[in-house]
Coordinates of C-alpha atoms in Angstrom, one line a residue:
M1 CA 15.8 -4.8 2.6
L2 CA 13.4 -7.2 4.0
V3 CA 15.8 -8.7 6.7
F4 CA 17.2 -5.4 8.0
G5 CA 14.3 -2.8 7.4
A6 CA 10.8 -4.3 7.0
V7 CA 10.7 -7.3 9.2
P8 CA 12.1 -5.8 12.5
L9 CA 9.6 -2.9 12.0
F10 CA 6.7 -5.3 11.3
Y11 CA 7.6 -7.3 14.4
M12 CA 7.9 -4.2 16.5
E13 CA 4.2 -3.2 15.5
L14 CA 2.9 -6.7 16.4
I15 CA 4.3 -6.4 19.7
L16 CA 3.3 -2.8 20.3
G17 CA -0.3 -3.7 19.3
Q18 CA -0.6 -6.9 21.2
Y19 CA 0.9 -5.8 24.5
N20 CA -0.9 -2.6 24.7
R21 CA -4.3 -3.7 23.2
Q22 CA -4.8 -0.3 21.6
G23 CA -5.3 1.1 18.1
P24 CA -2.6 3.0 16.3
I25 CA -3.2 6.3 17.9
S26 CA -4.2 5.3 21.5
V27 CA -1.1 2.9 21.6
W28 CA 1.1 6.0 22.0
R29 CA 0.1 6.0 25.8
V30 CA 3.7 4.4 25.7
C31 CA 5.2 7.8 24.7
P32 CA 2.7 10.6 24.5
L33 CA 5.2 12.8 22.7
F34 CA 4.9 10.7 19.6
K35 CA 1.1 10.4 19.5
G36 CA 1.2 12.3 16.1
V37 CA 3.0 9.1 14.7
G38 CA -0.5 7.4 15.2
F39 CA -2.4 10.2 13.5
C40 CA 0.2 10.2 10.6
A41 CA -0.4 6.5 10.1
V42 CA -4.1 6.8 10.1
M43 CA -4.0 9.7 7.6
V44 CA -1.8 7.8 5.3
A45 CA -4.2 4.7 5.4
F46 CA -7.1 7.0 4.7
Y47 CA -5.5 8.7 1.8
V48 CA -4.4 5.4 0.2
S49 CA -8.2 4.4 0.2
F50 CA -9.1 7.4 -2.0
Y51 CA -7.3 5.8 -5.0
Y52 CA -6.6 2.1 -3.9
N53 CA -10.4 1.3 -4.1
V54 CA -10.5 2.7 -7.5
I55 CA -8.3 0.0 -8.7
I56 CA -10.6 -2.7 -7.5
G57 CA -13.4 -0.8 -9.2
W58 CA -11.4 -1.0 -12.4
A59 CA -11.1 -4.7 -11.9
L60 CA -14.9 -5.1 -11.3
Y61 CA -15.5 -3.2 -14.6
F62 CA -13.1 -5.4 -16.6
M63 CA -14.8 -8.5 -15.0
A64 CA -18.2 -7.4 -16.2
A65 CA -16.7 -6.6 -19.5
S66 CA -15.4 -10.1 -19.8
A67 CA -19.0 -11.3 -20.0
A68 CA -19.5 -9.7 -23.3
V69 CA -19.8 -11.8 -26.5
E70 CA -16.5 -10.7 -27.6
L71 CA -13.7 -9.4 -25.2
P72 CA -13.7 -5.5 -26.0
W73 CA -10.0 -5.4 -25.8
L74 CA -9.3 -8.0 -28.5
H75 CA -9.7 -5.9 -31.7
C76 CA -9.2 -2.4 -33.0
N77 CA -12.8 -2.0 -34.6
N78 CA -14.4 -0.3 -31.6
T79 CA -15.5 3.4 -31.3
W80 CA -12.8 4.3 -29.1
N81 CA -9.9 3.0 -31.2
T82 CA -7.7 5.3 -33.3
E83 CA -5.8 4.8 -36.5
W84 CA -2.7 4.0 -34.4
C85 CA -4.4 0.9 -32.9
W86 CA -2.4 -2.2 -34.0
E87 CA -3.5 -5.9 -33.6
S88 CA -0.6 -8.2 -33.1
G89 CA -0.3 -10.6 -36.1
T90 CA -1.7 -7.9 -38.5
A91 CA 0.0 -5.1 -40.4
P92 CA -0.1 -1.6 -38.7
A93 CA -2.3 0.8 -40.6
N94 CA 0.7 3.4 -41.0
T95 CA 3.8 1.2 -41.6
S96 CA 6.0 4.3 -42.0
N97 CA 6.1 4.5 -38.2
L98 CA 6.7 0.8 -37.6
T99 CA 10.0 1.6 -36.2
G100 CA 8.4 3.5 -33.4
L101 CA 6.3 0.5 -32.2
V102 CA 6.0 0.4 -28.5
V103 CA 3.2 -2.0 -27.4
G104 CA 1.0 -0.7 -24.5
N105 CA 2.3 2.9 -24.8
L106 CA -0.6 5.4 -25.4
S107 CA 1.7 8.5 -24.8
S108 CA 2.4 9.7 -28.3
S109 CA 0.4 9.9 -31.4
K110 CA 3.4 8.7 -33.5
L111 CA 3.5 5.3 -31.8
H112 CA 1.2 2.3 -32.4
H113 CA -0.9 1.0 -29.5
S114 CA -2.2 -2.4 -28.7
P115 CA -6.0 -2.9 -28.5
A116 CA -5.7 -3.6 -24.7
A117 CA -3.9 -0.2 -24.2
E118 CA -6.5 1.9 -26.2
Y119 CA -9.4 0.0 -24.4
F120 CA -8.0 0.8 -21.0
H121 CA -7.0 4.5 -21.7
R122 CA -9.9 5.5 -24.2
G123 CA -12.6 3.0 -23.6
V124 CA -12.5 2.7 -19.8
L125 CA -10.8 5.8 -18.5
E126 CA -11.8 8.0 -21.5
M127 CA -8.6 10.0 -21.2
Q128 CA -9.2 11.6 -24.7
W129 CA -11.8 13.9 -23.2
S130 CA -9.4 15.4 -20.7
E131 CA -6.3 17.7 -21.4
G132 CA -4.8 17.2 -17.9
L133 CA -5.3 17.8 -14.3
H134 CA -6.9 21.2 -14.9
D135 CA -9.7 19.5 -16.8
V136 CA -10.8 16.4 -15.1
G137 CA -14.5 16.3 -16.4
S138 CA -17.5 14.5 -14.9
P139 CA -17.3 11.1 -13.4
K140 CA -18.1 8.2 -15.7
W141 CA -21.3 6.6 -14.3
Q142 CA -20.3 3.1 -15.1
L143 CA -17.0 3.4 -13.0
V144 CA -18.9 5.3 -10.3
V145 CA -21.2 2.2 -9.9
C146 CA -18.2 -0.3 -9.9
V147 CA -16.4 1.8 -7.2
G148 CA -19.6 2.3 -5.3
L149 CA -20.0 -1.6 -5.3
V150 CA -16.6 -2.0 -4.0
Y151 CA -17.3 0.4 -1.1
C152 CA -20.5 -1.5 -0.3
M153 CA -18.5 -4.7 -0.1
L154 CA -15.9 -3.1 2.2
Y155 CA -18.7 -1.8 4.6
L156 CA -20.4 -5.2 4.7
S157 CA -16.9 -6.7 5.5
L158 CA -16.0 -4.1 8.2
F159 CA -19.1 -2.7 10.0
K160 CA -19.2 -5.6 12.6
G161 CA -15.4 -5.3 13.3
V162 CA -12.8 -8.1 13.0
K163 CA -15.4 -10.9 13.4
S164 CA -16.9 -10.1 10.0
S165 CA -13.7 -9.1 8.3
G166 CA -11.9 -12.2 9.7
L167 CA -14.4 -14.4 7.8
V168 CA -14.2 -12.5 4.8
V169 CA -10.2 -12.8 4.7
W170 CA -10.5 -16.5 4.6
V171 CA -11.9 -16.3 1.2
T172 CA -9.9 -13.2 -0.1
A173 CA -6.5 -14.5 1.1
T174 CA -6.8 -18.0 -0.2
M175 CA -8.5 -17.5 -3.5
P176 CA -5.7 -15.7 -5.2
Y177 CA -3.4 -18.8 -4.6
V178 CA -5.9 -21.1 -6.2
V179 CA -6.3 -18.7 -9.3
L180 CA -2.5 -18.1 -9.6
T181 CA -1.8 -21.9 -9.7
I182 CA -4.5 -22.4 -12.5
L183 CA -3.1 -19.6 -14.6
L184 CA 0.5 -20.7 -14.1
I185 CA -0.4 -24.3 -15.3
R186 CA -2.3 -22.9 -18.3
G187 CA 0.4 -20.4 -19.0
L188 CA 3.1 -23.1 -19.1
M189 CA 1.3 -24.8 -22.0
L190 CA 1.8 -21.8 -24.2
P191 CA 4.7 -21.2 -26.6
G192 CA 7.4 -18.9 -25.3
A193 CA 6.4 -19.5 -21.6
L194 CA 9.9 -21.0 -20.8
T195 CA 11.6 -18.0 -22.4
G196 CA 9.7 -15.7 -20.0
I197 CA 10.6 -17.6 -17.0
Q198 CA 14.3 -17.6 -18.1
Y199 CA 14.2 -13.9 -18.5
Y200 CA 12.7 -13.8 -15.0
L201 CA 15.3 -15.9 -13.2
Q202 CA 18.3 -14.2 -14.9
P203 CA 19.2 -11.1 -12.8
E204 CA 21.4 -8.3 -14.1
L205 CA 23.7 -8.2 -11.2
A206 CA 25.4 -5.0 -12.6
R207 CA 22.2 -3.1 -11.7
L208 CA 23.0 -3.5 -7.9
Q209 CA 25.2 -0.6 -8.5
D210 CA 22.3 1.7 -9.3
T211 CA 21.1 3.3 -6.0
Q212 CA 17.6 3.6 -7.4
V213 CA 17.3 -0.1 -7.5
W214 CA 17.8 -0.3 -3.8
V215 CA 15.4 2.6 -3.1
D216 CA 12.8 0.7 -5.2
A217 CA 13.4 -2.6 -3.3
A218 CA 13.1 -0.7 0.0
V219 CA 9.9 1.0 -1.1
Q220 CA 8.3 -2.2 -2.5
I221 CA 9.1 -4.4 0.5
F222 CA 7.7 -1.7 2.8
Y223 CA 4.5 -1.6 0.9
S224 CA 4.4 -5.4 0.6
V225 CA 4.7 -6.0 4.3
G226 CA 2.7 -3.1 5.2
A227 CA 4.9 -1.7 8.1
G228 CA 4.1 1.8 9.0
F229 CA 0.6 2.0 8.0
G230 CA -0.7 1.2 11.5
V231 CA -2.7 -1.8 10.1
H232 CA -0.7 -4.2 11.9
L233 CA -1.1 -2.3 15.1
S234 CA -4.8 -2.4 14.7
Y235 CA -5.1 -6.1 14.0
A236 CA -2.6 -7.1 16.6
S237 CA -4.6 -5.3 19.3
Y238 CA -7.2 -7.9 19.0
N239 CA -4.8 -10.8 19.6
R240 CA -4.7 -12.8 22.8
F241 CA -2.1 -11.4 25.2
D242 CA 0.1 -14.6 24.9
N243 CA -0.3 -15.0 21.1
N244 CA 3.0 -16.0 19.6
C245 CA 3.4 -12.8 17.5
Y246 CA 7.1 -13.8 16.9
N247 CA 5.9 -16.8 14.8
D248 CA 3.3 -14.7 13.1
C249 CA 5.8 -12.2 12.1
L250 CA 8.4 -14.9 10.5
I251 CA 5.5 -16.9 8.8
T252 CA 3.8 -14.0 7.4
T253 CA 6.9 -12.3 5.9
A254 CA 8.1 -15.6 4.4
V255 CA 4.6 -16.3 2.8
N256 CA 4.6 -12.7 1.6
C257 CA 7.9 -13.0 -0.2
F258 CA 6.9 -16.6 -1.5
T259 CA 3.7 -15.1 -3.0
S260 CA 5.7 -12.3 -4.7
F261 CA 8.1 -14.7 -6.2
F262 CA 5.5 -17.2 -7.3
S263 CA 3.3 -14.6 -9.0
G264 CA 6.4 -13.6 -10.8
F265 CA 6.5 -16.9 -12.5
V266 CA 2.7 -16.5 -13.5
I267 CA 3.5 -12.9 -14.9
F268 CA 6.6 -13.8 -16.9
T269 CA 5.0 -16.9 -18.3
Y270 CA 2.5 -14.8 -20.1
L271 CA 5.0 -12.0 -21.0
G272 CA 7.0 -14.7 -22.6
F273 CA 4.0 -15.9 -24.6
M274 CA 3.2 -12.4 -25.6
S275 CA 6.9 -11.8 -26.7
H276 CA 6.7 -14.9 -28.8
K277 CA 3.4 -14.0 -30.4
Q278 CA 4.3 -10.5 -31.2
G279 CA 7.9 -11.0 -32.1
I280 CA 9.3 -8.3 -29.9
P281 CA 11.7 -8.5 -26.9
I282 CA 10.1 -9.2 -23.3
S283 CA 11.5 -5.9 -22.0
N284 CA 9.2 -4.2 -24.6
V285 CA 6.2 -6.1 -23.6
A286 CA 6.7 -5.6 -19.8
T287 CA 5.3 -2.5 -18.2
E288 CA 4.5 -1.4 -14.5
G289 CA 1.7 -0.1 -12.6
P290 CA -1.9 -0.2 -13.8
G291 CA -0.3 -1.0 -17.3
L292 CA 0.7 -4.5 -16.3
V293 CA -2.7 -5.4 -14.6
F294 CA -5.0 -3.5 -17.1
Q295 CA -3.2 -3.8 -20.5
V296 CA -0.7 -6.6 -20.6
Y297 CA -2.7 -9.2 -18.8
P298 CA -6.0 -8.7 -20.5
E299 CA -4.1 -8.8 -23.9
A300 CA -2.6 -12.1 -22.9
V301 CA -5.6 -13.6 -21.4
A302 CA -7.7 -12.7 -24.6
T303 CA -5.7 -14.8 -26.6
L304 CA -6.3 -17.9 -24.8
P305 CA -8.9 -20.6 -25.6
G306 CA -11.8 -20.0 -23.3
S307 CA -10.5 -16.4 -22.8
H308 CA -13.9 -15.2 -21.3
F309 CA -13.5 -17.8 -18.4
W310 CA -9.8 -16.9 -17.9
S311 CA -10.5 -13.4 -17.9
I312 CA -13.3 -13.4 -15.4
L313 CA -11.1 -15.6 -13.1
F314 CA -8.2 -13.3 -13.3
F315 CA -10.1 -10.2 -12.4
F316 CA -12.1 -12.0 -9.8
M317 CA -8.6 -12.8 -8.3
L318 CA -7.7 -9.1 -8.4
I319 CA -10.9 -8.0 -6.7
M320 CA -10.2 -10.6 -3.8
L321 CA -6.7 -9.3 -3.4
G322 CA -7.6 -5.7 -3.5
L323 CA -10.4 -6.2 -0.9
D324 CA -8.1 -7.8 1.3
S325 CA -5.6 -4.9 1.3
A326 CA -8.4 -2.2 1.4
M327 CA -10.1 -3.7 4.4
G328 CA -6.8 -3.6 6.4
G329 CA -6.3 0.1 5.5
M330 CA -9.9 1.0 6.6
E331 CA -9.8 -1.0 9.7
C332 CA -6.6 1.0 10.7
V333 CA -8.7 4.2 10.2
I334 CA -11.8 3.0 12.1
T335 CA -10.0 1.2 15.0
G336 CA -7.5 4.1 15.4
L337 CA -10.1 6.9 15.6
M338 CA -12.7 4.9 17.6
D339 CA -10.0 3.8 20.3
E340 CA -8.6 7.2 20.6
F341 CA -12.0 8.9 21.0
H342 CA -13.5 6.1 23.0
D343 CA -15.2 8.4 25.4
F344 CA -17.3 9.8 22.7
F345 CA -18.2 6.6 21.0
H346 CA -18.8 4.5 24.3
G347 CA -22.4 3.8 25.1
R348 CA -23.6 5.1 21.8
R349 CA -25.7 2.5 20.0
Y350 CA -24.5 1.3 16.6
A351 CA -21.4 3.5 17.0
R352 CA -19.2 1.1 15.0
E353 CA -21.6 0.7 12.3
V354 CA -22.4 4.4 11.8
F355 CA -18.8 5.6 12.1
T356 CA -17.7 2.9 9.6
F357 CA -20.6 4.2 7.3
C358 CA -19.3 7.8 7.5
A359 CA -15.6 6.9 6.8
I360 CA -16.6 4.8 3.7
C361 CA -18.8 7.6 2.4
V362 CA -16.2 10.2 2.8
S363 CA -13.5 8.0 1.1
F364 CA -16.0 7.3 -1.7
C365 CA -16.8 10.9 -2.3
V366 CA -13.0 11.8 -2.7
A367 CA -12.5 8.7 -5.0
L368 CA -15.0 9.9 -7.4
I369 CA -12.4 12.4 -8.8
N370 CA -10.4 9.4 -9.9
V371 CA -13.1 8.1 -12.2
T372 CA -13.4 11.3 -14.3
P373 CA -11.7 11.4 -17.8
G374 CA -8.7 13.2 -16.2
G375 CA -8.9 11.1 -13.1
I376 CA -6.0 9.0 -14.0
Y377 CA -3.7 12.2 -13.4
M378 CA -5.2 12.6 -10.0
F379 CA -4.8 8.7 -9.3
H380 CA -1.1 9.1 -10.4
L381 CA -0.7 12.0 -8.0
F382 CA -2.3 10.2 -5.0
D383 CA -0.2 7.0 -5.9
N384 CA 3.1 9.1 -5.7
Y385 CA 2.4 11.4 -2.7
S386 CA -0.1 10.1 -0.3
A387 CA 1.9 7.1 0.9
G388 CA 5.5 7.6 -0.2
I389 CA 7.7 9.8 2.0
S390 CA 5.0 10.2 4.6
L391 CA 4.7 6.2 5.1
L392 CA 8.5 6.0 5.5
C393 CA 8.4 8.9 8.0
S394 CA 5.8 7.2 10.1
A395 CA 7.8 4.0 10.3
L396 CA 10.9 6.0 11.1
F397 CA 9.6 7.9 14.1
E398 CA 7.8 4.8 15.3
A399 CA 11.0 3.0 15.5
I400 CA 12.8 6.1 17.2
A401 CA 9.9 6.5 19.8
V402 CA 9.9 2.8 20.8
S403 CA 13.7 1.9 20.7
W404 CA 15.0 5.2 22.0
F405 CA 12.3 7.0 24.1
Y406 CA 10.0 4.1 25.4
G407 CA 13.3 2.3 25.6
L408 CA 14.7 -1.2 24.6
E409 CA 14.9 -2.5 28.1
R410 CA 11.1 -1.9 28.8
F411 CA 10.1 -3.0 25.4
S412 CA 12.1 -6.3 25.9
Q413 CA 10.5 -6.8 29.2
D414 CA 6.9 -6.2 27.4
V415 CA 8.0 -9.1 24.9
H416 CA 9.0 -11.4 27.9
A417 CA 5.8 -10.8 29.7
M418 CA 3.9 -11.9 26.5
L419 CA 6.2 -14.6 24.9
G420 CA 8.2 -15.9 27.9
F421 CA 11.6 -14.9 26.2
T422 CA 13.3 -11.6 25.3
P423 CA 14.2 -10.5 21.8
G424 CA 17.7 -11.5 20.6
L425 CA 20.5 -9.2 19.8
Y426 CA 19.7 -9.0 16.2
W427 CA 16.2 -7.6 16.8
R428 CA 17.5 -5.0 19.4
I429 CA 20.3 -3.7 17.0
C430 CA 17.8 -3.5 14.1
W431 CA 15.2 -1.7 16.1
K432 CA 17.7 0.9 17.5
F433 CA 20.2 1.4 14.8
I434 CA 19.9 -0.4 11.4
S435 CA 16.2 0.1 10.7
P436 CA 16.0 3.9 11.5
L437 CA 19.2 4.4 9.4
F438 CA 17.8 2.2 6.7
I439 CA 14.8 4.5 6.5
I440 CA 16.7 7.7 6.6
G441 CA 18.9 6.5 3.7
V442 CA 15.8 5.6 1.7
V443 CA 14.1 8.9 2.3
M444 CA 17.3 10.7 1.4
F445 CA 17.8 8.8 -1.7
G446 CA 14.1 9.4 -2.6
L447 CA 14.4 13.2 -2.2
L448 CA 17.8 13.5 -3.8
Y449 CA 16.6 11.4 -6.9
H450 CA 13.3 12.8 -7.0
Q451 CA 12.0 13.1 -10.7
P452 CA 9.3 15.6 -11.9
L453 CA 5.9 13.7 -12.0
Q454 CA 4.6 12.7 -15.3
Y455 CA 2.0 10.2 -16.6
N456 CA 3.1 9.0 -20.0
E457 CA 3.7 12.2 -22.0
Y458 CA 1.9 14.5 -19.7
H459 CA 4.0 16.5 -17.4
Y460 CA 2.4 17.7 -14.2
P461 CA 2.3 21.5 -13.7
A462 CA 4.2 23.1 -10.7
W463 CA 0.9 23.7 -8.9
A464 CA 0.1 20.0 -9.1
E465 CA 3.5 19.0 -7.6
L466 CA 2.8 21.5 -4.7
L467 CA -0.6 19.8 -4.3
G468 CA 1.1 16.5 -4.1
W469 CA 3.8 17.7 -1.6
G470 CA 1.0 19.4 0.5
L471 CA -0.8 16.1 0.5
A472 CA 2.4 14.3 1.7
M473 CA 3.1 16.9 4.3
S474 CA -0.5 17.1 5.7
S475 CA 0.2 13.6 7.4
I476 CA 3.8 14.2 8.4
I477 CA 3.1 17.5 9.9
M478 CA 1.0 15.7 12.5
I479 CA 4.1 14.3 14.2
P480 CA 5.6 17.6 15.2
L481 CA 2.2 19.3 15.5
V482 CA 0.8 16.8 18.1
A483 CA 4.1 16.7 19.9
T484 CA 4.0 20.5 20.3
L485 CA 0.4 20.3 21.5
Q486 CA 1.2 17.6 24.0
I487 CA 3.9 19.7 25.6
V488 CA 1.8 22.9 25.6
K489 CA -1.2 21.2 27.4
T490 CA 0.9 19.4 30.1
P491 CA 1.1 21.2 33.3
G492 CA 4.5 22.1 35.1
T493 CA 7.9 23.4 34.2
F494 CA 9.4 22.7 30.7
K495 CA 11.6 19.8 32.2
E496 CA 8.6 18.2 33.8
R497 CA 6.6 18.5 30.5
I498 CA 9.3 16.8 28.7
A499 CA 9.7 14.1 31.4
I500 CA 5.9 13.4 31.2
N501 CA 5.7 13.2 27.5
I502 CA 8.4 10.8 26.9
S503 CA 7.3 8.5 29.7
P504 CA 4.5 5.9 29.6
V505 CA 1.1 7.1 31.0
E506 CA 1.3 4.8 34.0
E507 CA 4.5 6.3 35.2
H508 CA 3.2 9.9 35.2
E509 CA 1.9 9.9 38.7
H510 CA 5.2 8.3 40.0
I511 CA 7.2 11.0 38.2
R512 CA 5.0 13.9 39.6
R513 CA 5.3 12.5 43.0
T514 CA 9.0 11.5 43.2
K515 CA 10.5 13.6 40.3
E516 CA 12.4 10.5 39.4
V517 CA 12.6 10.1 35.6
T518 CA 14.3 6.8 34.4
R519 CA 14.4 8.4 30.8
F520 CA 16.9 11.1 32.1
K521 CA 19.4 8.4 33.0
A522 CA 22.3 7.4 30.7
R523 CA 21.6 3.6 31.2
H524 CA 18.1 4.2 29.4
W525 CA 19.7 5.5 26.4
L526 CA 22.7 3.2 26.1
Y527 CA 20.9 -0.2 26.7
V528 CA 21.0 -2.5 23.7

């Protein structure tokens, strides 16, 4: 999925941004018909900020809680704990339901829960005060403060542009490697660690017959590499014209995959330790999403000598990782809109600072709904719909617009002008055929195997599903909507309007004068 899907599109975005020196919207001067792709990418990045920054706020809350005399997720004697709370190494309060033991699952009153699970759901999120999405309640002030601090850090990192964010990234991008290495060394000293690593390194090859595994792999690598978000377009637009973005692409994707593989060792080292300590299979210890970060890891770290130090270190690493990604998303929004509406912002004093402040404030106000007692349900809705199908559609139409409409021949010439060589056959075939088909397949599988949305035992009502699809479609609809507007506002016959909108802006005058349109010739469409 990396080789035939994400990497070619990542390379394409770097070339597009670096050659045209424009943000994710303005860059579509190369093919005005697809300017909506830029608006779609910016909206997706903005929607993601509504819930992604809340995760960093949770990490900040946990880091502050780590400074307490006793870690609050260690025992079952707190005000938020229920009779179903069970500390590993002790007998559960109600042994008649011992067969129903599932560590970390807070979804059923008939199951036992770990102290870490109850702390996350009841102590931090306070889910017990909400019956569902229709009853979200009021924001929890402690979480509001934490999320507010996250947005303050984001503003300070972004308001001066890439000069300030570039300096911050030196810390945020390197710190996690130091912390992960320390945690891995410490984890390898624990009993059961090697069992966890063995479990991690033994794949179940039969699962490759499951189409959902392939879909999950595709979505994961897309999110991990970040293709389709417009972030790479934004950052690449600041590169030198002759910067070797080919090497950047290969190095970045290699480091990205190495980081994922390396962090897996850290995770399964502690999962193996917890499995040994609790006497249950690793498959029952492991979970996904917020559960892994805010239930399994805190519980594992809490049992270590010097647990306060390890806990603070771990959550500090999470904050650094989160800020790194959050900065990229918001930079896409800010650069994209400021480049597109350059005439409005040009000449205005402190335009960047003021617009960044406004974007941050709007995102913060929407994010507040996620720190209410029912906020986790809205968080889960955002997580599933704001950047799923819409992100893949953004990447799909980007690939089609560049490789088919802008044209591979012209695109290859752009690469040669910057780097001194043209892309190889592998890249051209991927851009024109394999990557678009790859995304279409993933989207179709995602729609065909779509499951009704639920969080633990809470099943989302039909209106919530409609709200989610409305959120997803609000960004996707920008692609046909802007294309229609572009055609309508362009003067001339219908044929002339199409010719103008599928051709780069610098060719428009030539087309109007000579009526010669290279994109109406077979060579343009057949070139590989």
